Amino acid sequence: MLMTCRHVAQVRDVYLDGELSPSLTAEVHAHLLQCPECQEQFEMFRACGEVIAKDPPEPRLDSGFASRVVASLPKANSTFGTGLQTRRSLRQRFWRLAIGTSVPAAAAVLFFAVLIWPSGGPYGQVLPAVYEKPADAVQGVVTPTLNAFEETQDAVKSLGKLRGILAADVQKNVGDARHYVDEGEGAENDGPEVTLLDVLLQPFRDVLQPIEEQDTESPDEEKIIRF
Amino acid sequence: MSDQDGNGRLSPLRERELIEKAQEGCARSAHELIGSYQDRLHAFVWRMVRNDHDAEEICQDAFLRAFQALDNFDFAYRFSTWLFTIGYRLCLNAMRRRKDYSGDVDFSALRSDGRVDETLGVFDEVANSDEAKRLKKVIWDSVDELTPPQKATVLLFYKESLSCQEIGEILEMPAATVKSHLHRARNRLKELLERQLVEDWSVVRLGVA
């Protein structure tokens, strides 16, 4: 059974929204073919939609509009001559500046405080006993710091040993091509002469080898591995 | 990938790139963003407020507000949605100041401000009949009779080809409410246009194309 005008009116908006199912859309089309009244109404809506969508009666903004808007934007700093600086970038600059200046300043103050306070220096001698406790407190901060420093030194020593081992390893590999290095001197003496660069450039040995051999012909360079 | 789609609109990728640069203070990117949206926003705003001076002022204000709050932009949305939301709010404020619109009051009984005539010379350079011109004017006059939410819905649906969901994001209302506005707008247009005793609406369609 074909749709009646009433049925079509009920689905009109869904149809015009483009959300009607294909089967019902086909039924609407079938009704429109045999109903001039409904056809005229739908034609009117189509005309409205097309005029609103495609008919451009609105005046256009002049070509300088965008430039005027950009010129009106806040300009705290200029990146591109007429650039604008957003609030976020201003905030970032402020915090960068604040952190960059305050942290070293605080570190310097702490350093000088540690330096003069507990050692009985010029100020320590005149300070009354009431300041002894704060001095202890500072000591409490300083001691772990010194301990940490010592630990760091130990770590550096360990790293040095590790480097020595690595260097010896490199020396051994390099030694295949440089017999004269190991023969003359002990590995212990040669170890420190092997730089970190040796370790890093080890993979390139094969490529660089001919040049090295030429270099090592010089007596001064015999015991030193350099690049 | 192309920076623009078939309608000359920015691709989402390019749009994001421009926004990110503008956030860092790049004036050139801000300029390009404005250039990409100014005509669309102005057409919508002008149609809403029907005043050249107000429309330009609102557009400028909308762009300024958008850029000043660009740090808070949520990339989950399109820039156009955000911009049109600001533009629509500014339109309502301007209309309230002019006493055109107060809340949900339907001022459809009011006549338009008579500015339609000055638009007639802007278009119709193609060989349109006098009847087609008359019908276009009748349609736009009828659109001006709609309430602001109805008019905004119709403009965004037909002119911007947005879905009810997208229109709802701009007008800050549920999609169901948008549909309701759209349906009421059609009923109102039907009521107004049926009085015109038009014999053949296809004349208009042919003229537009």
Tab-separated table of C-alpha atoms in Angstrom:
chain	number	residue	atom	x	y	z
A	1	MET	CA	0.000	0.000	0.000
A	2	LEU	CA	1.317	3.425	-0.915
A	3	MET	CA	1.998	6.025	1.734
A	4	THR	CA	-0.700	8.568	2.374
A	5	CYS	CA	-0.059	12.345	2.609
A	6	ARG	CA	-0.319	12.012	6.373
A	7	HIS	CA	2.359	9.327	6.507
A	8	VAL	CA	4.625	11.403	4.323
A	9	ALA	CA	4.141	14.430	6.609
A	10	GLN	CA	5.125	12.260	9.570
A	11	VAL	CA	8.447	11.225	8.043
A	12	ARG	CA	9.079	14.537	6.300
A	13	ASP	CA	11.756	15.842	8.667
A	14	VAL	CA	13.559	12.539	8.970
A	15	TYR	CA	13.587	12.405	5.162
A	16	LEU	CA	14.858	15.989	4.865
A	17	ASP	CA	17.509	15.312	7.541
A	18	GLY	CA	18.738	12.473	5.327
A	19	GLU	CA	18.091	9.888	8.013
A	20	LEU	CA	15.174	7.959	6.526
A	21	SER	CA	15.807	4.325	5.680
A	22	PRO	CA	16.248	3.476	1.978
A	23	SER	CA	13.019	1.460	1.861
A	24	LEU	CA	10.915	4.259	3.367
A	25	THR	CA	12.680	6.802	1.163
A	26	ALA	CA	11.605	4.770	-1.855
A	27	GLU	CA	8.027	4.802	-0.573
A	28	VAL	CA	8.141	8.579	-0.121
A	29	HIS	CA	9.399	8.964	-3.678
A	30	ALA	CA	6.625	6.731	-4.944
A	31	HIS	CA	4.051	8.872	-3.150
A	32	LEU	CA	5.529	12.111	-4.496
A	33	LEU	CA	5.230	10.829	-8.043
A	34	GLN	CA	1.471	10.589	-7.766
A	35	CYS	CA	0.764	13.494	-5.340
A	36	PRO	CA	1.327	17.042	-6.774
A	37	GLU	CA	0.558	18.732	-3.415
A	38	CYS	CA	3.219	16.841	-1.496
A	39	GLN	CA	5.582	17.181	-4.437
A	40	GLU	CA	5.223	20.970	-4.382
A	41	GLN	CA	5.848	21.072	-0.645
A	42	PHE	CA	9.008	18.991	-0.889
A	43	GLU	CA	10.158	21.069	-3.831
A	44	MET	CA	9.721	24.162	-1.690
A	45	PHE	CA	11.901	22.692	1.086
A	46	ARG	CA	14.529	21.669	-1.424
A	47	ALA	CA	14.530	25.188	-2.859
A	48	CYS	CA	14.936	26.630	0.648
A	49	GLY	CA	17.854	24.340	1.411
A	50	GLU	CA	19.605	25.125	-1.842
A	51	VAL	CA	19.137	28.881	-1.536
A	52	ILE	CA	20.443	28.868	2.046
A	53	ALA	CA	23.369	26.641	1.104
A	54	LYS	CA	24.453	28.147	-2.187
A	55	ASP	CA	23.036	31.624	-2.526
A	56	PRO	CA	25.620	34.059	-1.159
A	57	PRO	CA	23.941	37.360	-0.382
A	58	GLU	CA	26.182	38.014	2.607
A	59	PRO	CA	28.773	40.736	2.150
A	60	ARG	CA	32.358	39.529	2.528
A	61	LEU	CA	34.923	40.894	4.897
A	62	ASP	CA	37.645	42.948	3.279
A	63	SER	CA	41.056	41.444	2.642
A	64	GLY	CA	42.688	43.318	5.528
A	65	PHE	CA	40.485	41.738	8.172
A	66	ALA	CA	42.894	38.950	9.168
A	67	SER	CA	45.791	41.398	9.462
A	68	ARG	CA	43.728	43.697	11.666
A	69	VAL	CA	42.806	40.824	13.984
A	70	VAL	CA	46.417	39.658	14.219
A	71	ALA	CA	47.495	43.240	14.943
A	72	SER	CA	44.930	43.381	17.767
A	73	LEU	CA	46.285	40.285	19.450
A	74	PRO	CA	48.421	40.864	22.560
A	75	LYS	CA	52.088	41.272	21.669
A	76	ALA	CA	54.281	40.803	24.709
A	77	ASN	CA	57.122	39.628	22.524
A	78	SER	CA	57.491	39.301	18.814
A	79	THR	CA	58.618	36.084	17.217
A	80	PHE	CA	57.886	37.021	13.625
A	81	GLY	CA	58.066	40.790	13.677
A	82	THR	CA	54.320	41.154	14.036
A	83	GLY	CA	54.148	37.989	16.104
A	84	LEU	CA	51.968	37.470	19.102
A	85	GLN	CA	53.070	36.026	22.385
A	86	THR	CA	50.584	33.748	24.001
A	87	ARG	CA	50.073	33.683	27.717
A	88	ARG	CA	51.400	30.167	27.902
A	89	SER	CA	54.738	31.071	26.358
A	90	LEU	CA	54.974	34.043	28.724
A	91	ARG	CA	54.352	31.749	31.655
A	92	GLN	CA	56.981	29.334	30.373
A	93	ARG	CA	59.527	32.145	30.079
A	94	PHE	CA	58.758	33.354	33.606
A	95	TRP	CA	59.197	29.943	35.202
A	96	ARG	CA	62.324	29.238	33.179
A	97	LEU	CA	63.795	32.518	34.412
A	98	ALA	CA	62.640	31.971	38.005
A	99	ILE	CA	64.017	28.455	38.222
A	100	GLY	CA	67.184	29.370	36.359
A	101	THR	CA	68.077	32.133	38.843
A	102	SER	CA	66.675	30.898	42.135
A	103	VAL	CA	68.186	27.422	42.174
A	104	PRO	CA	71.841	28.509	41.768
A	105	ALA	CA	71.246	31.346	44.243
A	106	ALA	CA	69.876	28.966	46.865
A	107	ALA	CA	72.746	26.555	46.261
A	108	ALA	CA	75.280	29.381	46.716
A	109	VAL	CA	73.689	30.499	49.998
A	110	LEU	CA	73.715	26.940	51.316
A	111	PHE	CA	77.306	26.470	50.266
A	112	PHE	CA	78.519	29.564	52.127
A	113	ALA	CA	76.445	28.692	55.174
A	114	VAL	CA	78.047	25.270	55.339
A	115	LEU	CA	81.462	26.769	54.804
A	116	ILE	CA	81.385	29.238	57.689
A	117	TRP	CA	78.999	27.813	60.254
A	118	PRO	CA	80.389	24.699	61.980
A	119	SER	CA	84.120	25.325	61.540
A	120	GLY	CA	84.499	27.974	64.207
A	121	GLY	CA	85.428	30.575	61.645
A	122	PRO	CA	85.282	34.298	62.228
A	123	TYR	CA	81.521	34.183	62.768
A	124	GLY	CA	81.491	30.844	64.557
A	125	GLN	CA	83.643	32.125	67.362
A	126	VAL	CA	81.410	35.035	68.258
A	127	LEU	CA	78.170	33.126	67.944
A	128	PRO	CA	76.552	32.354	71.294
A	129	ALA	CA	75.820	28.829	72.422
A	130	VAL	CA	72.221	29.111	71.320
A	131	TYR	CA	73.392	28.673	67.724
A	132	GLU	CA	75.054	25.362	68.442
A	133	LYS	CA	71.925	23.410	67.741
A	134	PRO	CA	71.312	24.948	64.344
A	135	ALA	CA	74.972	24.229	63.644
A	136	ASP	CA	74.304	20.590	64.491
A	137	ALA	CA	71.356	20.668	62.181
A	138	VAL	CA	73.535	22.017	59.411
A	139	GLN	CA	76.063	19.338	60.232
A	140	GLY	CA	73.276	16.830	59.839
A	141	VAL	CA	72.747	18.053	56.324
A	142	VAL	CA	76.403	18.378	55.493
A	143	THR	CA	77.552	14.955	56.659
A	144	PRO	CA	75.252	12.958	54.374
A	145	THR	CA	76.226	15.301	51.556
A	146	LEU	CA	79.917	14.624	52.164
A	147	ASN	CA	79.207	10.923	52.416
A	148	ALA	CA	77.391	11.107	49.109
A	149	PHE	CA	80.362	12.932	47.681
A	150	GLU	CA	82.709	10.214	48.883
A	151	GLU	CA	80.456	7.601	47.402
A	152	THR	CA	80.554	9.471	44.140
A	153	GLN	CA	84.345	9.470	44.304
A	154	ASP	CA	84.299	5.731	44.894
A	155	ALA	CA	82.010	5.350	41.931
A	156	VAL	CA	84.384	7.412	39.813
A	157	LYS	CA	87.253	5.175	40.907
A	158	SER	CA	85.243	2.084	39.996
A	159	LEU	CA	84.504	3.638	36.648
A	160	GLY	CA	88.194	4.272	36.171
A	161	LYS	CA	88.941	0.638	36.923
A	162	LEU	CA	86.280	-0.435	34.497
A	163	ARG	CA	87.794	1.812	31.890
A	164	GLY	CA	91.154	0.249	32.575
A	165	ILE	CA	89.730	-3.202	32.024
A	166	LEU	CA	88.011	-2.094	28.832
A	167	ALA	CA	91.151	-0.377	27.666
A	168	ALA	CA	93.145	-3.529	28.332
A	169	ASP	CA	90.603	-5.449	26.298
A	170	VAL	CA	90.883	-2.983	23.468
A	171	GLN	CA	94.623	-3.088	23.795
A	172	LYS	CA	94.523	-6.816	23.400
A	173	ASN	CA	92.415	-6.568	20.244
A	174	VAL	CA	94.471	-3.779	18.832
A	175	GLY	CA	97.563	-5.652	19.771
A	176	ASP	CA	96.951	-8.182	17.026
A	177	ALA	CA	97.812	-5.453	14.579
A	178	ARG	CA	100.372	-3.759	16.849
A	179	HIS	CA	102.555	-6.342	18.350
A	180	TYR	CA	105.186	-3.836	19.204
A	181	VAL	CA	102.961	-2.076	21.709
A	182	ASP	CA	102.529	-4.996	24.062
A	183	GLU	CA	105.979	-6.413	23.595
A	184	GLY	CA	107.884	-3.412	24.820
A	185	GLU	CA	105.760	-2.321	27.744
A	186	GLY	CA	103.412	-3.988	30.167
A	187	ALA	CA	99.698	-3.741	29.781
A	188	GLU	CA	99.496	-1.746	33.007
A	189	ASN	CA	101.595	1.029	31.614
A	190	ASP	CA	99.839	1.076	28.323
A	191	GLY	CA	96.388	1.000	29.838
A	192	PRO	CA	96.128	4.670	30.743
A	193	GLU	CA	97.356	5.626	27.293
A	194	VAL	CA	94.270	4.113	25.738
A	195	THR	CA	91.679	6.833	25.583
A	196	LEU	CA	87.922	6.514	25.694
A	197	LEU	CA	88.035	7.330	22.012
A	198	ASP	CA	89.829	4.040	21.500
A	199	VAL	CA	86.941	2.204	23.026
A	200	LEU	CA	84.379	4.067	20.988
A	201	LEU	CA	86.246	3.748	17.749
A	202	GLN	CA	87.045	0.094	18.173
A	203	PRO	CA	84.447	-0.955	15.547
A	204	PHE	CA	86.174	1.258	12.989
A	205	ARG	CA	89.554	-0.299	13.496
A	206	ASP	CA	89.486	-2.294	10.347
A	207	VAL	CA	88.873	0.766	8.242
A	208	LEU	CA	91.458	2.910	9.981
A	209	GLN	CA	94.102	0.300	10.318
A	210	PRO	CA	96.228	1.117	7.252
A	211	ILE	CA	96.559	4.729	8.301
A	212	GLU	CA	97.535	3.722	11.820
A	213	GLU	CA	100.220	1.439	10.598
A	214	GLN	CA	101.735	4.263	8.642
A	215	ASP	CA	101.594	6.486	11.696
A	216	THR	CA	103.202	3.980	13.986
A	217	GLU	CA	106.325	3.942	11.872
A	218	SER	CA	107.349	7.069	13.665
A	219	PRO	CA	109.399	6.112	16.756
A	220	ASP	CA	107.707	8.766	18.896
A	221	GLU	CA	104.291	7.291	18.254
A	222	GLU	CA	105.275	3.707	18.912
A	223	LYS	CA	103.956	3.358	22.419
A	224	ILE	CA	100.945	5.549	22.076
A	225	ILE	CA	97.779	4.600	20.376
A	226	ARG	CA	96.166	7.681	18.960
A	227	PHE	CA	93.834	8.711	16.246
B	1	MET	CA	48.294	15.231	2.004
B	2	SER	CA	46.496	18.351	0.778
B	3	ASP	CA	46.070	21.233	3.200
B	4	GLN	CA	42.512	21.813	2.061
B	5	ASP	CA	39.563	19.628	1.206
B	6	GLY	CA	37.342	19.955	-1.840
B	7	ASN	CA	35.454	22.896	-0.316
B	8	GLY	CA	38.633	24.858	0.252
B	9	ARG	CA	38.531	24.105	3.953
B	10	LEU	CA	41.594	23.226	6.016
B	11	SER	CA	42.369	19.554	6.515
B	12	PRO	CA	42.279	18.518	10.203
B	13	LEU	CA	46.024	17.878	10.089
B	14	ARG	CA	46.847	21.305	8.712
B	15	GLU	CA	44.387	22.918	11.124
B	16	ARG	CA	46.090	21.260	14.082
B	17	GLU	CA	49.504	22.286	12.824
B	18	LEU	CA	48.403	25.919	12.497
B	19	ILE	CA	46.814	25.940	15.954
B	20	GLU	CA	49.946	24.511	17.546
B	21	LYS	CA	52.105	27.122	15.842
B	22	ALA	CA	49.698	29.889	16.798
B	23	GLN	CA	49.854	28.661	20.396
B	24	GLU	CA	53.608	29.244	20.253
B	25	GLY	CA	53.047	32.770	19.028
B	26	CYS	CA	53.325	32.376	15.260
B	27	ALA	CA	51.491	35.328	13.715
B	28	ARG	CA	51.644	33.835	10.235
B	29	SER	CA	49.759	30.715	11.372
B	30	ALA	CA	47.201	32.848	13.192
B	31	HIS	CA	46.739	34.850	9.997
B	32	GLU	CA	46.188	31.697	7.954
B	33	LEU	CA	43.692	30.326	10.450
B	34	ILE	CA	41.716	33.571	10.392
B	35	GLY	CA	41.814	33.675	6.610
B	36	SER	CA	40.452	30.126	6.431
B	37	TYR	CA	37.463	30.804	8.647
B	38	GLN	CA	36.615	34.476	8.295
B	39	ASP	CA	34.181	34.149	5.389
B	40	ARG	CA	32.290	31.212	6.861
B	41	LEU	CA	32.011	32.809	10.271
B	42	HIS	CA	31.069	36.180	8.832
B	43	ALA	CA	28.353	34.696	6.609
B	44	PHE	CA	26.823	32.985	9.629
B	45	VAL	CA	27.148	35.990	11.922
B	46	TRP	CA	25.912	38.468	9.337
B	47	ARG	CA	22.878	36.316	8.659
B	48	MET	CA	22.172	36.172	12.378
B	49	VAL	CA	22.515	39.873	13.201
B	50	ARG	CA	21.786	41.363	9.749
B	51	ASN	CA	24.053	44.313	10.282
B	52	ASP	CA	27.397	44.898	8.544
B	53	HIS	CA	29.065	46.759	11.371
B	54	ASP	CA	27.887	44.386	14.103
B	55	ALA	CA	28.849	41.360	12.045
B	56	GLU	CA	32.427	42.533	11.530
B	57	GLU	CA	32.780	43.534	15.162
B	58	ILE	CA	31.473	40.163	16.341
B	59	CYS	CA	33.807	38.291	13.994
B	60	GLN	CA	36.798	40.261	15.224
B	61	ASP	CA	35.789	39.702	18.828
B	62	ALA	CA	35.243	35.978	18.201
B	63	PHE	CA	38.702	35.541	16.696
B	64	LEU	CA	40.348	37.547	19.471
B	65	ARG	CA	38.632	35.495	22.159
B	66	ALA	CA	39.479	32.267	20.381
B	67	PHE	CA	43.163	33.160	20.119
B	68	GLN	CA	43.437	34.526	23.626
B	69	ALA	CA	42.134	31.224	24.980
B	70	LEU	CA	43.950	29.074	22.445
B	71	ASP	CA	46.001	27.396	25.191
B	72	ASN	CA	42.801	25.779	26.434
B	73	PHE	CA	41.779	24.499	23.010
B	74	ASP	CA	40.717	20.867	23.089
B	75	PHE	CA	41.916	19.077	19.979
B	76	ALA	CA	39.032	16.629	20.337
B	77	TYR	CA	36.902	19.327	18.673
B	78	ARG	CA	37.274	21.146	15.396
B	79	PHE	CA	38.459	24.733	15.564
B	80	SER	CA	35.379	25.739	13.560
B	81	THR	CA	33.064	24.315	16.224
B	82	TRP	CA	34.797	26.354	18.882
B	83	LEU	CA	34.834	29.498	16.767
B	84	PHE	CA	31.174	29.244	15.799
B	85	THR	CA	30.219	28.645	19.438
B	86	ILE	CA	31.923	31.885	20.434
B	87	GLY	CA	30.401	33.651	17.427
B	88	TYR	CA	26.904	32.416	18.231
B	89	ARG	CA	27.156	33.565	21.862
B	90	LEU	CA	28.341	36.981	20.744
B	91	CYS	CA	25.445	37.173	18.289
B	92	LEU	CA	22.950	36.472	21.061
B	93	ASN	CA	24.589	39.127	23.253
B	94	ALA	CA	24.454	41.674	20.446
B	95	MET	CA	20.828	40.862	19.728
B	96	ARG	CA	19.928	41.153	23.396
B	97	ARG	CA	21.543	44.567	23.499
B	98	ARG	CA	19.444	45.542	20.508
B	99	LYS	CA	16.371	44.060	22.246
B	100	ASP	CA	15.889	41.767	19.288
B	101	TYR	CA	16.002	38.687	21.352
B	102	SER	CA	15.310	37.812	24.945
B	103	GLY	CA	15.561	34.166	25.890
B	104	ASP	CA	13.073	31.956	24.103
B	105	VAL	CA	10.758	34.727	22.995
B	106	ASP	CA	9.580	34.048	19.474
B	107	PHE	CA	9.778	37.332	17.627
B	108	SER	CA	8.622	35.802	14.390
B	109	ALA	CA	5.769	38.306	14.310
B	110	LEU	CA	8.308	41.082	13.869
B	111	ARG	CA	9.255	42.102	10.380
B	112	SER	CA	12.853	41.939	9.279
B	113	ASP	CA	14.743	45.219	9.388
B	114	GLY	CA	14.303	45.867	5.706
B	115	ARG	CA	17.969	45.357	4.876
B	116	VAL	CA	17.259	42.522	2.497
B	117	ASP	CA	16.999	44.858	-0.479
B	118	GLU	CA	20.644	45.867	-0.244
B	119	THR	CA	21.698	42.254	-0.662
B	120	LEU	CA	19.938	41.811	-3.952
B	121	GLY	CA	22.674	43.416	-5.985
B	122	VAL	CA	25.388	41.189	-4.540
B	123	PHE	CA	24.338	37.974	-6.222
B	124	ASP	CA	22.305	36.838	-9.203
B	125	GLU	CA	24.946	37.606	-11.740
B	126	VAL	CA	23.829	34.470	-13.538
B	127	ALA	CA	20.858	34.706	-15.816
B	128	ASN	CA	18.136	34.352	-13.215
B	129	SER	CA	14.583	35.279	-13.931
B	130	ASP	CA	12.840	38.003	-11.982
B	131	GLU	CA	10.698	35.295	-10.461
B	132	ALA	CA	13.747	33.426	-9.178
B	133	LYS	CA	15.107	36.615	-7.626
B	134	ARG	CA	11.799	37.283	-5.991
B	135	LEU	CA	11.613	33.799	-4.552
B	136	LYS	CA	15.158	33.976	-3.172
B	137	LYS	CA	14.295	37.177	-1.415
B	138	VAL	CA	11.136	35.584	-0.084
B	139	ILE	CA	13.124	32.636	1.278
B	140	TRP	CA	15.718	34.804	3.006
B	141	ASP	CA	12.974	37.033	4.405
B	142	SER	CA	11.330	33.936	5.803
B	143	VAL	CA	14.615	32.736	7.325
B	144	ASP	CA	14.890	36.103	9.046
B	145	GLU	CA	11.500	35.468	10.616
B	146	LEU	CA	12.824	32.474	12.528
B	147	THR	CA	13.924	32.636	16.149
B	148	PRO	CA	17.703	32.908	16.680
B	149	PRO	CA	18.169	29.231	17.626
B	150	GLN	CA	16.012	28.156	14.677
B	151	LYS	CA	17.874	30.439	12.305
B	152	ALA	CA	21.265	29.319	13.611
B	153	THR	CA	20.214	25.685	13.236
B	154	VAL	CA	18.988	26.176	9.675
B	155	LEU	CA	22.114	28.096	8.669
B	156	LEU	CA	24.492	25.563	10.171
B	157	PHE	CA	22.535	22.623	8.744
B	158	TYR	CA	22.231	23.901	5.181
B	159	LYS	CA	25.077	26.388	4.801
B	160	GLU	CA	27.733	24.602	6.844
B	161	SER	CA	26.366	21.091	6.117
B	162	LEU	CA	26.788	20.123	9.764
B	163	SER	CA	25.042	17.210	11.472
B	164	CYS	CA	22.599	17.787	14.314
B	165	GLN	CA	25.266	16.480	16.685
B	166	GLU	CA	27.815	19.034	15.469
B	167	ILE	CA	25.250	21.838	15.557
B	168	GLY	CA	24.441	20.832	19.128
B	169	GLU	CA	28.104	21.242	20.079
B	170	ILE	CA	28.130	24.760	18.648
B	171	LEU	CA	24.800	25.866	20.096
B	172	GLU	CA	25.498	23.985	23.332
B	173	MET	CA	22.336	21.926	23.299
B	174	PRO	CA	21.488	18.241	22.776
B	175	ALA	CA	21.163	16.946	19.226
B	176	ALA	CA	17.489	16.173	19.916
B	177	THR	CA	16.861	19.845	20.701
B	178	VAL	CA	18.634	20.813	17.487
B	179	LYS	CA	16.313	18.522	15.548
B	180	SER	CA	13.357	20.064	17.281
B	181	HIS	CA	14.530	23.559	16.286
B	182	LEU	CA	15.111	22.388	12.742
B	183	HIS	CA	11.638	20.871	12.464
B	184	ARG	CA	9.953	23.937	13.909
B	185	ALA	CA	11.947	26.100	11.544
B	186	ARG	CA	10.715	24.054	8.574
B	187	ASN	CA	7.138	24.327	9.761
B	188	ARG	CA	7.542	28.072	10.118
B	189	LEU	CA	9.124	28.390	6.677
B	190	LYS	CA	6.347	26.290	5.184
B	191	GLU	CA	3.760	28.520	6.821
B	192	LEU	CA	5.423	31.683	5.530
B	193	LEU	CA	6.246	30.455	2.052
B	194	GLU	CA	2.885	28.862	1.297
B	195	ARG	CA	1.411	32.347	1.421
B	196	GLN	CA	3.496	33.252	-1.608
B	197	LEU	CA	1.397	31.179	-3.982
B	198	VAL	CA	4.412	30.018	-5.894
B	199	GLU	CA	3.666	27.891	-8.907
B	200	ASP	CA	7.055	26.351	-9.436
B	201	TRP	CA	9.784	26.289	-6.759
B	202	SER	CA	12.204	24.575	-9.101
B	203	VAL	CA	12.743	27.986	-10.738
B	204	VAL	CA	14.719	28.958	-7.648
B	205	ARG	CA	16.744	25.783	-7.648
B	206	LEU	CA	17.755	26.215	-11.251
B	207	GLY	CA	18.730	29.804	-10.555
B	208	VAL	CA	20.929	28.834	-7.624
B	209	ALA	CA	22.767	26.109	-9.430
